[in-house]
XYZ file of C-alpha atoms in Angstrom:
724
model
C -43.893 68.461 -66.450
C -44.781 70.896 -69.247
C -41.758 72.987 -68.536
C -39.535 69.900 -69.309
C -41.447 69.222 -72.624
C -40.521 72.850 -73.609
C -36.963 72.243 -73.343
C -34.565 71.301 -76.104
C -33.363 67.921 -76.622
C -29.960 68.956 -75.554
C -31.267 70.179 -72.137
C -33.638 67.145 -71.666
C -30.789 64.906 -72.368
C -28.251 66.874 -69.983
C -31.303 66.824 -67.218
C -31.882 63.108 -67.577
C -28.389 62.018 -67.226
C -27.652 64.549 -64.524
C -30.477 63.455 -62.363
C -29.671 59.969 -62.685
C -26.287 59.996 -61.801
C -27.044 62.555 -58.691
C -29.706 60.301 -57.579
C -27.179 57.405 -57.365
C -24.420 59.364 -55.561
C -27.354 60.691 -52.901
C -28.110 57.345 -52.340
C -24.494 56.246 -51.935
C -23.990 59.342 -49.628
C -26.747 58.471 -47.465
C -25.816 55.024 -47.196
C -22.593 55.923 -46.337
C -23.540 58.453 -44.022
C -25.804 56.298 -42.099
C -23.288 53.543 -41.796
C -20.765 55.724 -40.671
C -23.403 56.976 -37.870
C -24.266 53.572 -36.807
C -20.461 52.190 -36.933
C -19.209 55.025 -34.840
C -22.050 54.596 -32.377
C -21.741 50.919 -31.943
C -17.932 51.538 -31.435
C -18.249 54.095 -28.757
C -20.825 51.783 -26.877
C -18.608 48.821 -27.096
C -15.795 50.528 -25.689
C -18.004 51.936 -22.876
C -19.059 48.530 -22.200
C -15.688 47.176 -21.719
C -14.473 50.104 -19.762
C -17.640 49.394 -17.275
C -16.823 45.588 -17.346
C -13.301 46.532 -16.139
C -14.463 48.907 -13.571
C -17.171 46.719 -12.191
C -14.725 43.586 -11.961
C -12.217 45.618 -9.789
C -15.275 47.349 -7.836
C -16.612 43.902 -6.887
C -13.938 43.709 -3.779
C -14.635 47.329 -2.501
C -18.405 46.444 -2.507
C -17.919 43.218 -0.645
C -15.366 44.686 1.930
C -17.379 48.152 2.131
C -14.059 49.866 1.112
C -15.349 53.226 -0.075
C -11.990 54.759 -0.242
C -10.712 52.095 -2.756
C -14.183 52.541 -4.889
C -13.726 56.248 -4.811
C -9.886 55.815 -6.308
C -11.186 53.672 -8.846
C -14.058 55.881 -10.061
C -11.419 58.762 -9.848
C -9.291 57.012 -12.610
C -11.945 58.263 -15.181
C -10.238 61.414 -14.735
C -7.787 59.994 -17.846
C -10.741 59.167 -20.206
C -11.823 62.847 -21.028
C -15.458 61.439 -22.524
C -16.722 59.973 -19.343
C -18.310 63.054 -17.615
C -19.500 61.070 -14.213
C -19.747 57.919 -12.817
C -21.791 56.511 -9.507
C -21.618 53.172 -7.705
C -24.499 52.180 -5.664
C -24.694 49.481 -3.086
C -27.204 46.526 -3.166
C -29.673 48.569 -1.222
C -29.385 51.828 -3.522
C -27.640 53.925 -1.487
C -24.603 55.950 -3.446
C -21.311 54.073 -2.288
C -19.085 56.226 -4.547
C -19.230 59.089 -7.184
C -16.960 60.796 -9.890
C -18.113 64.190 -11.681
C -15.594 65.350 -14.299
C -17.273 68.688 -15.492
C -20.799 70.484 -15.240
C -21.746 69.290 -18.475
C -22.792 66.031 -16.955
C -26.326 65.544 -17.128
C -28.584 64.306 -13.747
C -27.882 60.738 -12.981
C -30.931 58.227 -13.553
C -33.242 57.326 -10.582
C -31.750 54.390 -8.577
C -35.395 52.653 -8.674
C -35.075 53.035 -12.633
C -31.720 51.475 -12.583
C -32.527 48.370 -10.468
C -35.646 47.896 -13.131
C -33.686 48.102 -15.983
C -30.827 45.547 -15.054
C -33.162 42.854 -14.316
C -33.728 40.261 -17.307
C -37.013 39.956 -18.833
C -38.204 37.407 -21.427
C -39.004 40.374 -23.996
C -36.988 43.179 -22.813
C -38.483 46.354 -23.892
C -36.137 49.074 -25.591
C -34.041 51.418 -23.583
C -35.591 54.728 -23.140
C -34.300 57.445 -25.442
C -32.932 55.307 -28.065
C -35.464 55.270 -31.196
C -38.801 56.895 -29.716
C -40.967 57.656 -32.689
C -39.388 55.307 -35.342
C -41.299 52.419 -36.696
C -41.449 49.420 -34.862
C -39.402 47.070 -37.044
C -36.577 49.923 -37.213
C -36.691 50.308 -33.403
C -35.985 46.609 -32.893
C -33.196 46.707 -35.362
C -31.820 49.789 -33.684
C -31.942 48.537 -30.218
C -29.988 45.190 -31.291
C -27.310 47.143 -32.900
C -26.939 49.207 -29.776
C -27.190 46.497 -27.237
C -24.316 45.689 -24.683
C -23.526 42.269 -26.286
C -19.860 42.765 -25.948
C -20.108 42.587 -22.010
C -18.382 39.879 -20.216
C -21.070 39.750 -17.698
C -22.857 36.034 -17.573
C -25.882 36.084 -15.422
C -29.306 34.666 -15.431
C -30.914 37.299 -13.818
C -29.100 40.593 -14.389
C -27.916 42.118 -17.705
C -26.228 45.436 -18.591
C -28.310 48.391 -20.191
C -27.183 51.235 -22.625
C -29.230 54.426 -22.181
C -28.831 57.119 -24.715
C -29.717 60.970 -24.012
C -29.566 63.730 -26.123
C -25.878 64.289 -25.473
C -24.594 61.241 -23.618
C -24.993 57.780 -23.273
C -25.537 56.008 -19.629
C -24.270 52.543 -19.196
C -25.847 50.673 -16.422
C -23.721 47.600 -15.293
C -25.006 45.268 -12.310
C -21.799 44.108 -10.027
C -22.153 40.419 -8.949
C -20.394 37.787 -7.039
C -21.431 34.403 -7.643
C -24.829 35.829 -9.253
C -25.660 37.747 -6.286
C -25.925 41.550 -6.920
C -23.461 43.873 -4.993
C -24.376 46.741 -6.277
C -24.999 48.869 -9.509
C -22.371 50.832 -11.507
C -23.487 53.806 -13.525
C -21.398 55.506 -16.185
C -22.227 58.564 -18.339
C -20.300 59.091 -21.488
C -20.148 62.356 -23.262
C -21.196 61.886 -27.065
C -20.253 65.824 -27.937
C -17.016 64.679 -29.568
C -18.555 62.014 -31.442
C -21.115 64.457 -32.854
C -18.350 66.797 -33.869
C -16.696 64.213 -35.522
C -19.697 63.294 -37.633
C -20.678 66.739 -38.381
C -17.148 67.055 -40.035
C -17.922 63.888 -41.803
C -21.305 64.995 -43.188
C -19.622 68.488 -44.344
C -16.964 66.344 -46.197
C -19.699 64.507 -47.748
C -21.736 67.260 -48.513
C -18.799 68.896 -50.426
C -18.028 65.743 -52.212
C -21.688 65.965 -53.526
C -21.824 69.132 -54.374
C -18.443 69.002 -56.171
C -19.677 65.746 -57.781
C -22.712 67.098 -59.098
C -20.615 69.980 -60.884
C -18.679 66.924 -62.440
C -21.549 64.995 -63.444
C -23.361 68.230 -65.244
C -20.017 68.884 -67.189
C -19.637 65.179 -68.285
C -23.342 64.922 -69.494
C -23.261 68.310 -71.572
C -20.028 66.796 -73.033
C -22.171 63.284 -73.682
C -25.313 64.804 -75.226
C -23.164 65.815 -78.006
C -22.559 62.200 -79.111
C -26.342 61.654 -79.107
C -27.434 64.901 -80.756
C -24.682 64.983 -83.418
C -26.512 62.691 -85.966
C -29.594 64.349 -85.384
C -28.181 67.973 -86.101
C -26.287 66.900 -89.050
C -29.468 65.663 -90.834
C -31.219 68.706 -90.204
C -28.360 70.985 -91.092
C -28.580 68.969 -94.412
C -32.229 69.359 -94.832
C -31.793 73.325 -94.474
C -29.055 73.491 -96.626
C -31.036 71.862 -99.529
C -34.221 73.845 -98.596
C -32.809 77.480 -98.418
C -29.250 77.338 -100.036
C -30.171 74.700 -102.677
C -26.943 72.945 -101.945
C -27.380 69.557 -103.213
C -23.772 68.368 -102.816
C -23.984 67.989 -98.971
C -24.129 64.468 -97.876
C -24.735 62.662 -94.463
C -22.398 59.906 -93.215
C -23.188 56.315 -91.810
C -24.187 56.817 -88.282
C -24.920 52.998 -87.120
C -27.817 50.757 -87.171
C -30.389 53.156 -85.723
C -33.329 55.226 -86.896
C -30.862 58.094 -87.634
C -29.136 55.880 -89.868
C -32.391 55.124 -92.099
C -33.101 58.822 -91.985
C -29.830 59.624 -93.698
C -30.023 56.942 -95.876
C -33.395 58.003 -97.379
C -31.699 61.583 -97.915
C -28.686 60.341 -99.231
C -30.472 58.122 -101.949
C -32.617 61.152 -102.787
C -29.320 62.946 -103.820
C -27.231 60.382 -105.062
C -28.156 60.825 -108.719
C -27.581 64.637 -108.362
C -23.986 64.626 -107.343
C -22.692 60.999 -106.621
C -19.142 62.147 -106.947
C -19.833 64.871 -104.035
C -21.402 62.398 -101.898
C -18.531 59.965 -101.982
C -15.934 62.831 -101.044
C -18.297 63.997 -98.189
C -18.633 60.703 -96.672
C -15.039 60.031 -96.244
C -14.571 63.265 -94.953
C -17.295 62.896 -92.421
C -16.147 59.389 -91.764
C -12.976 60.897 -90.861
C -14.395 63.089 -88.324
C -16.501 60.875 -86.677
C -13.525 58.418 -86.096
C -11.077 61.184 -84.809
C -14.164 62.215 -82.290
C -14.611 58.592 -81.394
C -10.743 58.194 -80.654
C -10.429 61.735 -78.725
C -13.314 60.391 -76.549
C -11.806 57.028 -75.879
C -8.437 59.025 -74.904
C -10.254 61.256 -72.708
C -11.976 58.630 -70.871
C -8.966 56.461 -70.227
C -7.444 59.508 -69.044
C -10.079 60.173 -66.677
C -9.800 56.324 -65.322
C -6.008 56.842 -65.096
C -6.356 60.068 -62.766
C -9.253 58.525 -60.649
C -6.998 55.358 -60.365
C -4.079 57.638 -59.322
C -6.082 59.510 -56.581
C -7.433 56.385 -55.105
C -4.117 55.083 -54.758
C -3.047 58.178 -53.131
C -5.874 58.250 -50.786
C -5.416 54.500 -49.528
C -1.528 55.197 -48.980
C -2.510 58.265 -46.729
C -5.329 55.856 -44.906
C -2.664 53.474 -44.241
C -0.122 55.626 -43.193
C -2.537 57.348 -40.462
C -3.520 53.722 -39.579
C 0.059 53.101 -39.055
C 0.382 56.085 -36.736
C -2.625 55.367 -34.766
C -1.287 51.822 -34.259
C 2.149 53.122 -32.732
C 0.483 55.983 -30.636
C -1.561 52.976 -29.170
C 1.219 50.827 -28.593
C 3.046 53.648 -26.730
C 0.210 54.400 -24.730
C -0.746 50.747 -23.997
C 3.004 50.118 -22.901
C 2.905 52.864 -20.414
C -0.576 52.332 -18.920
C -0.272 48.479 -18.210
C 3.481 48.410 -17.307
C 3.276 51.221 -14.938
C 0.918 49.564 -12.405
C 2.995 46.033 -13.027
C 6.121 47.992 -12.022
C 4.393 48.799 -8.167
C 3.155 45.289 -8.094
C 6.340 43.314 -8.851
C 8.346 45.928 -6.912
C 6.051 45.735 -3.739
C 6.225 41.808 -3.719
C 9.861 41.692 -4.148
C 10.296 44.101 -1.182
C 7.671 41.732 0.694
C 9.617 38.842 0.068
C 12.691 40.543 1.818
C 10.507 40.971 4.888
C 10.152 38.297 7.825
C 7.172 35.944 6.602
C 6.281 32.865 7.604
C 6.108 29.745 5.271
C 2.420 30.223 4.033
C 2.904 34.033 3.592
C 6.417 33.328 1.726
C 4.736 31.093 -0.639
C 1.526 33.310 -1.151
C 4.054 36.341 -2.044
C 6.504 34.174 -4.139
C 3.146 33.023 -6.260
C 2.114 36.377 -6.742
C 5.772 37.625 -7.894
C 5.779 34.748 -10.280
C 2.657 35.132 -11.628
C 3.234 38.947 -12.127
C 6.417 37.992 -14.062
C 4.366 35.383 -16.222
C 1.970 38.506 -17.030
C 4.627 40.598 -17.957
C 6.284 38.155 -20.211
C 2.706 37.687 -21.906
C 2.543 41.693 -22.221
C 5.927 42.308 -23.633
C 5.306 39.048 -26.064
C 1.924 40.867 -27.409
C 3.735 44.328 -27.472
C 6.948 42.676 -29.504
C 4.647 41.069 -31.906
C 2.618 44.265 -32.384
C 5.998 46.252 -33.235
C 7.288 43.427 -35.612
C 3.955 43.321 -37.593
C 4.013 47.090 -37.828
C 7.874 47.081 -38.875
C 8.771 49.309 -35.798
C 11.485 46.790 -34.450
C 15.061 48.166 -35.098
C 18.166 45.968 -34.194
C 20.809 47.349 -31.983
C 24.453 47.080 -33.037
C 26.264 46.361 -29.956
C 29.354 44.717 -28.974
C 29.075 41.925 -26.551
C 30.979 38.514 -25.671
C 28.579 35.665 -27.069
C 29.635 33.127 -24.593
C 28.734 35.274 -21.725
C 25.484 35.894 -22.990
C 24.945 32.137 -23.725
C 25.957 31.242 -20.204
C 24.120 33.848 -18.595
C 21.012 32.873 -20.128
C 21.641 29.217 -19.120
C 22.155 30.315 -15.759
C 18.592 31.950 -15.397
C 16.644 28.751 -16.815
C 18.827 26.378 -15.074
C 16.648 26.395 -11.714
C 13.383 25.454 -13.732
C 15.103 22.605 -15.200
C 16.456 21.612 -11.654
C 13.069 21.727 -10.442
C 11.758 19.271 -12.910
C 14.625 17.050 -12.396
C 16.028 17.493 -16.073
C 19.646 17.052 -17.217
C 20.514 20.540 -18.477
C 23.331 20.719 -21.145
C 25.113 23.255 -22.632
C 27.519 21.784 -25.572
C 30.139 24.207 -26.582
C 33.662 24.296 -26.808
C 35.901 25.168 -23.646
C 37.797 27.299 -26.102
C 34.725 29.088 -27.757
C 35.007 32.982 -27.371
C 33.441 35.382 -29.591
C 32.994 39.082 -29.307
C 30.645 40.162 -31.912
C 28.461 43.022 -32.766
C 24.761 42.666 -33.000
C 21.427 42.835 -30.915
C 22.317 40.960 -27.747
C 18.924 41.380 -25.979
C 17.015 39.995 -29.145
C 19.288 36.923 -29.430
C 18.870 36.211 -25.593
C 14.891 36.595 -25.775
C 15.067 33.960 -28.757
C 17.368 31.564 -26.737
C 15.181 32.173 -23.648
C 11.816 31.468 -25.710
C 13.602 28.266 -27.119
C 15.079 26.760 -24.031
C 11.958 28.189 -21.987
C 9.563 25.955 -24.233
C 12.106 23.187 -24.294
C 11.869 22.862 -20.275
C 8.186 23.102 -20.206
C 7.366 20.453 -22.545
C 9.866 17.828 -21.437
C 8.983 16.003 -18.166
C 11.997 13.506 -18.074
C 15.024 13.353 -19.646
C 17.552 16.432 -20.694
C 17.414 19.681 -22.507
C 20.318 20.678 -24.673
C 21.689 23.665 -26.030
C 24.673 23.168 -28.558
C 26.645 26.071 -30.054
C 28.814 25.513 -32.988
C 31.136 27.891 -34.903
C 32.621 28.351 -38.336
C 34.097 30.621 -40.670
C 31.359 32.862 -42.875
C 31.403 33.211 -46.283
C 31.868 36.903 -45.901
C 34.911 38.133 -44.468
C 35.154 39.863 -41.122
C 31.951 37.437 -39.980
C 31.654 34.287 -38.069
C 28.753 31.806 -38.525
C 27.430 30.588 -35.339
C 24.827 27.415 -35.414
C 22.555 27.310 -32.215
C 20.463 23.858 -31.565
C 18.091 23.560 -28.727
C 17.601 19.647 -28.380
C 14.867 18.119 -25.807
C 13.225 14.987 -24.976
C 9.689 16.224 -24.729
C 6.374 15.408 -25.927
C 7.342 16.127 -29.594
C 5.354 17.656 -32.584
C 2.934 15.705 -34.700
C 3.494 16.088 -38.643
C 0.259 17.780 -39.253
C 0.923 20.446 -36.471
C 4.457 21.760 -37.729
C 3.075 24.329 -40.185
C 1.041 25.634 -37.258
C 3.237 26.092 -34.589
C 4.982 29.254 -35.767
C 1.459 30.992 -36.196
C 0.841 33.530 -33.270
C -1.649 32.287 -30.417
C -1.128 28.852 -31.636
C 0.131 25.627 -29.716
C 0.560 22.165 -31.205
C -2.155 21.107 -28.260
C -4.989 23.983 -28.716
C -7.793 22.200 -26.712
C -8.987 24.228 -23.587
C -7.708 21.042 -21.317
C -4.246 21.435 -22.676
C -1.512 20.119 -20.315
C 0.790 23.269 -20.899
C 0.180 26.663 -20.637
C 1.433 29.554 -22.446
C 0.194 32.398 -25.023
C 1.225 30.852 -28.330
C 3.420 34.044 -28.952
C 6.967 32.869 -28.179
C 7.725 30.740 -31.301
C 6.114 33.386 -33.537
C 8.472 36.237 -32.207
C 11.467 34.042 -31.900
C 10.853 33.238 -35.779
C 10.598 36.872 -36.780
C 13.216 38.092 -34.730
C 15.777 35.427 -36.386
C 14.732 36.390 -39.779
C 15.497 40.159 -38.946
C 19.115 39.340 -37.634
C 19.588 37.291 -40.854
C 18.838 33.623 -40.261
C 15.645 30.988 -40.318
C 14.176 29.414 -37.477
C 13.507 25.571 -38.265
C 12.420 22.525 -36.261
C 13.068 18.919 -36.468
C 10.760 16.441 -34.292
C 9.235 13.394 -33.760
C 5.821 12.746 -31.547
C 7.117 11.338 -28.160
C 10.605 11.510 -28.936
C 11.465 15.018 -28.784
C 12.471 18.167 -30.927
C 15.396 20.185 -32.182
C 14.899 23.920 -33.053
C 17.926 25.233 -34.775
C 19.069 28.624 -36.689
C 22.383 30.099 -37.836
C 23.612 33.776 -37.764
C 26.266 35.587 -39.417
C 27.656 38.128 -36.822
C 30.115 40.668 -37.406
C 33.842 40.104 -35.347
C 35.072 42.918 -33.300
C 38.694 41.589 -34.003
C 38.207 39.482 -37.186
C 41.930 38.603 -37.799
C 42.377 36.751 -34.403
C 39.023 35.407 -34.290
C 38.362 34.243 -37.632
C 41.594 31.714 -37.364
C 39.982 30.592 -33.948
C 36.902 29.956 -35.938
C 38.737 27.776 -38.447
C 40.544 25.767 -35.812
C 37.252 25.061 -33.776
C 35.162 24.209 -37.139
C 37.978 21.204 -38.059
C 38.482 20.140 -34.408
C 35.463 18.065 -33.163
C 37.147 17.010 -29.921
C 36.908 20.477 -29.181
C 33.013 20.886 -28.975
C 32.505 18.938 -25.371
C 30.025 20.004 -22.950
C 31.285 22.210 -20.193
C 31.200 20.334 -16.935
C 31.139 23.627 -14.839
C 28.276 24.660 -16.841
C 26.427 21.353 -16.181
C 27.457 21.400 -12.516
C 25.974 25.206 -12.427
C 22.719 24.128 -14.277
C 22.277 20.898 -12.128
C 22.781 22.674 -8.606
C 21.793 26.405 -9.185
C 23.374 28.669 -6.454
C 22.196 32.239 -5.564
C 24.818 34.749 -6.179
C 25.707 36.427 -2.827
C 24.598 40.122 -2.896
C 27.449 42.459 -2.587
C 27.586 45.026 0.085
C 25.698 48.027 -0.731
C 26.959 51.395 -1.201
C 25.717 54.831 0.228
C 24.280 57.874 -1.476
C 21.753 60.519 -1.909
C 19.330 59.606 -4.719
C 16.698 62.131 -6.048
C 13.497 60.055 -7.445
C 11.331 62.120 -9.606
C 7.863 60.551 -10.351
C 4.484 61.784 -10.315
C 2.705 58.490 -9.441
C 2.439 57.732 -5.699
C 2.616 54.012 -5.965
C 5.619 54.326 -7.932
C 7.257 56.993 -5.633
C 6.630 54.224 -2.663
C 7.975 51.300 -4.509
C 11.157 53.424 -5.508
C 11.818 54.695 -1.890
C 11.366 51.284 -0.414
C 13.814 49.735 -3.046
C 16.302 52.331 -2.589
C 16.127 52.209 1.238
C 16.581 48.690 0.973
C 19.720 49.009 -0.966
C 20.840 51.544 1.965
C 20.140 54.460 -0.291
C 18.921 58.232 1.303
C 16.041 58.914 -0.880
C 14.514 62.389 -1.599
C 10.980 62.671 -3.634
C 9.896 65.319 -6.231
C 6.378 64.816 -7.650
C 6.832 67.127 -10.600
C 9.759 68.832 -12.694
C 9.698 72.156 -10.910
C 10.157 70.439 -7.501
C 13.363 68.371 -8.943
C 14.536 71.918 -10.229
C 14.125 73.165 -6.670
C 15.767 70.310 -4.985
C 18.662 70.355 -7.037
C 19.278 73.754 -6.344
C 18.964 73.459 -2.528
C 20.757 70.238 -2.395
C 23.527 68.038 -3.870
C 22.396 64.529 -5.317
C 24.677 61.598 -6.385
C 22.059 60.392 -8.854
C 18.728 61.277 -10.172
C 15.938 58.796 -11.146
C 13.747 60.651 -13.846
C 10.326 59.354 -14.734
C 9.799 60.482 -18.516
C 5.916 61.008 -18.571
C 4.745 63.656 -16.118
C 2.102 66.383 -16.249
C 2.891 70.167 -16.773
C 6.583 69.600 -17.684
C 8.006 65.888 -18.694
C 11.294 64.214 -17.420
C 12.783 65.264 -20.992
C 12.192 69.105 -20.657
C 13.137 68.564 -17.055
C 16.531 67.070 -17.940
C 17.262 69.653 -20.412
C 16.740 72.427 -17.642
C 18.739 70.805 -15.231
C 21.706 70.259 -17.663
C 21.320 74.092 -18.483
C 21.367 74.834 -14.687
C 24.453 72.918 -14.135
C 26.488 74.325 -17.252
C 25.596 77.851 -15.857
C 26.762 77.303 -12.517
C 29.667 75.585 -13.458
C 28.560 72.199 -11.641
C 29.647 68.882 -12.202
C 26.577 66.951 -14.120
C 24.691 64.517 -12.088
C 24.421 61.162 -13.391
C 20.084 61.260 -14.425
C 18.560 57.645 -15.364
C 15.279 57.691 -17.303
C 12.434 55.670 -15.721
C 9.426 54.789 -18.092
C 7.091 52.235 -19.001
C 7.302 53.085 -22.812
C 9.349 50.387 -24.603
C 8.793 51.681 -28.130
C 11.538 51.969 -30.616
C 13.590 55.236 -30.201
C 12.771 56.257 -26.606
C 16.304 55.371 -25.625
C 17.747 57.808 -28.412
C 15.199 60.186 -27.076
C 16.480 60.093 -23.678
C 19.945 60.513 -24.649
C 19.117 63.702 -26.689
C 17.566 65.372 -23.804
C 20.892 64.518 -21.726
C 20.176 61.452 -19.869
C 22.786 58.890 -18.998
C 20.712 55.999 -19.186
C 17.578 54.032 -19.316
C 15.637 51.829 -16.833
C 12.443 50.225 -18.158
C 9.374 49.546 -15.883
C 9.078 47.191 -14.348
C 12.536 46.651 -12.821
C 13.651 44.823 -9.855
C 16.108 45.155 -7.076
C 18.797 43.442 -9.099
C 18.268 45.594 -12.038
C 18.053 48.743 -10.274
C 21.232 48.078 -8.006
C 23.130 47.048 -11.229
C 22.237 50.319 -12.470
C 23.273 52.503 -9.443
C 26.702 50.651 -9.339
C 27.464 51.526 -12.947
C 26.978 55.152 -12.746
C 27.643 55.773 -8.781
C 30.688 53.334 -9.242
C 33.676 55.912 -9.233
C 32.111 58.775 -6.776
C 30.583 56.568 -4.263
C 32.137 52.947 -4.208
């Protein structure tokens, strides 16, 4: 304190201002650091609990049927999660049922007796060992609540999941129950070293920001102290001038309403009688200098504020771009990881239906296949919605026959209407023909959603798709109006604004009569808007609904089809229901399968289940199949044997399908061989994947999961000239 008293006023002011600002910055930095630490810890633990729930749910069947192999395969999937270093699955007697170890850095598993004690629920559970030892009681209670596994799906009166933190890892102890009966215990060890490295980088950045801000604060404090000291130094200088130089012409200008002003006024009054004229001139000069300084300081502060705002905006934009990239990567990963096993499930069920089964077995297999198709539809809707919201949807410009697309869509949905004894009507002129340019798959998706909803919400009566055509205002385009009528339940007026919201239906209760995810209308509305239209609805409760939209589509042959559109727009008698399509909708018939062709196909896929499904499907279509697990094996196979077609998985370890295709095309060019058709197989449905396949040298693209009809259609397309 004595040293501070000896400092000059300038040094004291700088010290006080700098200390105050640095203290506030330090407190804010500490708060941000603590928040980042606990947020990262909580996110990591919640993700671990969700993973444990999924594994425990799948492991229940293996424990119930004592299926060690399935349990071991289930735990081996942890190799795709780098942070999980070990997992143990115990039965209800404490015996080790299955085990997974990723690396030597995993710590020793906990004693089994301790695990069974921890998962028992107590009225006042004690804190999990290792979490906050040595901290105050109130902090321990708060910390353990923040780190608890409250995000688990487990609902039991007797057992609870437990998280145990060790120096470098977190253990999740998850009971596996069946009807509240303990089947076993799952222990998962999650490595926290990467999290700590991330936090260390964050703390280093915070420290650099703190040091940099400290220098800036000291610099600004040095500048600001001049505002306070200027009046005092001016008075001291005037007094020295009078004392030592006998300069009675120096005056002090008005400084404000503080004590410095009173001192200056007294000094000026003392010298007024000596040189009043000089005093006025000096006052004006000093006033002008002070005003210039004030304006300069104000301009500097505004420039500083503007620079800070610009830096903040640039940082926010960078964060948004990084978040958008992370979301796109997440969508691509989830699409591949979810659609790959569904491909195996649907493929096996489709093949099972083609075998000899009794009536009950056929019903079970058919139900499972339809459920899988329903699940695939929900997944596709969620992925489509995410891509639309992130702006990743790009419309294709393909040439297609609009009438054929409409009739194919009606034919697919006709059996559903037939089973509900509904009249399924397509109101379209017999002379309607339009070859247009647009995105046929997105248009088919919109019509499929609208017609599917109409059939689902109609118990009796009819469902009608009305198509009308007229000339568009823009030359070379045709305006097509789509209207979907039904005689179903209708929508109440207070629900009209909600039906286009995602995950929303008019009847949102848990006991609602009709199922569905509530995404169909949301996706349809946004797709129609992307195509340049607007989806609207007219409805009355208990009388039915009408969803309608209009699109302007480019014509392939504008001269011929614009005249046709003009005649159809004025000829109302031409817009009649097509009797052939009505008969087709009321009595749907299965299209007979054509005779399969012969050929040798190389299937390149690293997944055993996908290999099995592909082999069975190709053999069922009477093709000879050879399997390659890696890209290197595929290269060896084409060097030793001729293949009529190659089915290439895009995502494989070591060398993916794109690199393999490039090497195959290079080998064919070097050897002067005819290029073998290569069809890409992938569960990645992100925009741009088809262009990536074509750039690598592939001929086509088949998205997983696919069925026999889609596979056969693709094979016929590329083998038609060489095989059929």
